PDB file of C-alpha atoms in Angstrom:
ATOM      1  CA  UNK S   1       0.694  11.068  -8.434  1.00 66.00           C
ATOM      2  CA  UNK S   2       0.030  12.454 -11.950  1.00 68.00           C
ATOM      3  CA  UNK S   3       1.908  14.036 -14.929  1.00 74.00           C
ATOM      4  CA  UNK S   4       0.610  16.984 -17.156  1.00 69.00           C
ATOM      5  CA  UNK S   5       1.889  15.722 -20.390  1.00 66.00           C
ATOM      6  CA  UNK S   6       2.976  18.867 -22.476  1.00 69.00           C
ATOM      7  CA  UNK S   7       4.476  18.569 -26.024  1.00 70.00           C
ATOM      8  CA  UNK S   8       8.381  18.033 -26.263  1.00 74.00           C
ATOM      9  CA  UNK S   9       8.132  17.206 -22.545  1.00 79.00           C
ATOM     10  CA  UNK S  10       9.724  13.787 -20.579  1.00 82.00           C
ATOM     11  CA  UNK S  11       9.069  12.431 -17.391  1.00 84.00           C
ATOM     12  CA  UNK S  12      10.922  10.042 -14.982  1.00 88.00           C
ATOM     13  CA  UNK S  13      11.268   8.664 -11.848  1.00 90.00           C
ATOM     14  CA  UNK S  14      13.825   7.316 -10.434  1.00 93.00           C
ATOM     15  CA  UNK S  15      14.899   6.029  -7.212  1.00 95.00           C
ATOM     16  CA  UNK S  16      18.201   5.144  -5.837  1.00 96.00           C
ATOM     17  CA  UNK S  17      18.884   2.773  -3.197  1.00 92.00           C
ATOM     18  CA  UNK S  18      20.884   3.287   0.211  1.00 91.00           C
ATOM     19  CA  UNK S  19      23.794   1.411  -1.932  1.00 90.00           C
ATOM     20  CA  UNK S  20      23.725   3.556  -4.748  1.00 93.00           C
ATOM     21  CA  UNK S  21      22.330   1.481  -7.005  1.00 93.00           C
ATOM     22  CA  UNK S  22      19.763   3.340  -9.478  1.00 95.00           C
ATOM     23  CA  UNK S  23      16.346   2.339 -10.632  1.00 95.00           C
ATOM     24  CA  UNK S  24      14.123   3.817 -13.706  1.00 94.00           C
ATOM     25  CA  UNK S  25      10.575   3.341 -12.107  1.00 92.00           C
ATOM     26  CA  UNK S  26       8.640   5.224 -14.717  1.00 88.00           C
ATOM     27  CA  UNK S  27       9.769   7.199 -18.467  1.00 86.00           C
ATOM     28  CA  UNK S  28       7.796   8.293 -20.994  1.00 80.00           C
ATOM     29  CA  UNK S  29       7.494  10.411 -23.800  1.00 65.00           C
ATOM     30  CA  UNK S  30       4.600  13.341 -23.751  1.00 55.00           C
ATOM     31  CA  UNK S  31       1.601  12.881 -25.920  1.00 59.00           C
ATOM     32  CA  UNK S  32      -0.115  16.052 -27.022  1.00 58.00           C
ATOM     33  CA  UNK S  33      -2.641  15.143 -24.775  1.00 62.00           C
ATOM     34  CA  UNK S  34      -2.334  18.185 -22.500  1.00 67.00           C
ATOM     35  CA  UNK S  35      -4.578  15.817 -19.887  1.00 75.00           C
ATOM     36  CA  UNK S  36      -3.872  14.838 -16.192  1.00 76.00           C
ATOM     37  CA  UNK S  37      -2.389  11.251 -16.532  1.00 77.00           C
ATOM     38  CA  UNK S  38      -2.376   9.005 -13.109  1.00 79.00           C
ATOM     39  CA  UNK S  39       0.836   7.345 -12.439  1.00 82.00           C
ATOM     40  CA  UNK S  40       0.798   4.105  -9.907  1.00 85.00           C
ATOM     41  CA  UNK S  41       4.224   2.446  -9.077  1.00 87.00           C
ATOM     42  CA  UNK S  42       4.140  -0.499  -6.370  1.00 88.00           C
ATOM     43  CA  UNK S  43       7.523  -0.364  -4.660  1.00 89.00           C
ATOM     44  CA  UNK S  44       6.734  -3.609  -2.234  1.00 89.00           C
ATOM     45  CA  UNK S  45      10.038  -5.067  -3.609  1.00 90.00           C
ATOM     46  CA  UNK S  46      11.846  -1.660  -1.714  1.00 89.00           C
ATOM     47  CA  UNK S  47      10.026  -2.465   2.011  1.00 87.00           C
ATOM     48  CA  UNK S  48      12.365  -1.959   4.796  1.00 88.00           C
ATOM     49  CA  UNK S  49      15.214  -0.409   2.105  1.00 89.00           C
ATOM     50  CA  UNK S  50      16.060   3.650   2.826  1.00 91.00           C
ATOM     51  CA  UNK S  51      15.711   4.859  -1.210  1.00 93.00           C
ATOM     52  CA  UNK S  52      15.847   8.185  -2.155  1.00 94.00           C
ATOM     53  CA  UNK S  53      13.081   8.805  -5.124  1.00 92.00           C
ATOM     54  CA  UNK S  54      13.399  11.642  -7.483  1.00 92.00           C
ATOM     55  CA  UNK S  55      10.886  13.457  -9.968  1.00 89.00           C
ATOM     56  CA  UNK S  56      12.243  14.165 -13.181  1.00 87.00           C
ATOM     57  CA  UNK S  57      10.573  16.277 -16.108  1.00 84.00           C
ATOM     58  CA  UNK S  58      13.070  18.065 -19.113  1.00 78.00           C
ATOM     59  CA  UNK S  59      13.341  17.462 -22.937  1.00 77.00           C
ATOM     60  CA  UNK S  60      15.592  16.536 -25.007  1.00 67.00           C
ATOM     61  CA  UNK S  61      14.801  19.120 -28.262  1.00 67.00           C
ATOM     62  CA  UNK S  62      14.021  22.365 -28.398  1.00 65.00           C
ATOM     63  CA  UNK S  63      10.382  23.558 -27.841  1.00 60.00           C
ATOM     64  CA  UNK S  64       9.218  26.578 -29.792  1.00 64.00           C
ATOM     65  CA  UNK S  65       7.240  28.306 -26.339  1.00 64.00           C
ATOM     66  CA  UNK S  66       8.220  28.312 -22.874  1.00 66.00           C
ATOM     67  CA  UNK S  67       6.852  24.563 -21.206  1.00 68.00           C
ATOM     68  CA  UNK S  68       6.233  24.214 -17.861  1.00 72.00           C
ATOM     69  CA  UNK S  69       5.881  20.780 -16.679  1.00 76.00           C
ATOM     70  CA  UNK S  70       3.936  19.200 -13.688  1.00 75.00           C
ATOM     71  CA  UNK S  71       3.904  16.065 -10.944  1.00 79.00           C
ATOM     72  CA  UNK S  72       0.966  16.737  -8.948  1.00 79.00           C
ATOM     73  CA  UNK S  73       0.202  15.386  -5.740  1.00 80.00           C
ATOM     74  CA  UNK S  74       3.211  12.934  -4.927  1.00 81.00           C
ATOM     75  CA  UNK S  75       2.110  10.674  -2.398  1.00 79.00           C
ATOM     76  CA  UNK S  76       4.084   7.788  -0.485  1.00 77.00           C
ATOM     77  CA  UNK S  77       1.239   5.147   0.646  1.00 74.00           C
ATOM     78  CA  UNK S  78       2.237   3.023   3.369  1.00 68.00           C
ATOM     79  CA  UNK S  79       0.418   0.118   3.696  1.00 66.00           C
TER      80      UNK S  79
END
């Protein structure tokens, strides 16, 4: 998985548990950057657990142009 980082942009995953119990697995702010960053969570501590896992991406100020912005390529690896 990766995140396009565009200016004014946030991204976050999250993932929430068959219990309802909610987990910030990854938040940051976007650099200017503008470059394909690779994002690696290990969720070994979630085997066996149903978890529902949610891509976030929004700001929090106003940005002067319309922003799109991007998780490419989510993949699950089950090892």
């Amino acid at each position: 998985t990766a995140v396009l980082p565009q200016p004014g942009l946030r991204y976050r995953l999250r993932l929430r548990t068959f219990n309802g119990d909610e987990v910030t697995l990854f938040d940051t702010a976007s650099e200017e950057s503008e470059k394909w960053e690779a994002v690696t969570i290990p969720l070994d501590s979630y085997a066996g657990t149903a978890v529902t896992i949610f891509f976030q991406v929004w700001t929090e100020k106003t940005v002067e142009n319309e922003t799109s912005g991007y998780w490419a390529n989510p993949r699950l690896i089950v090892n």
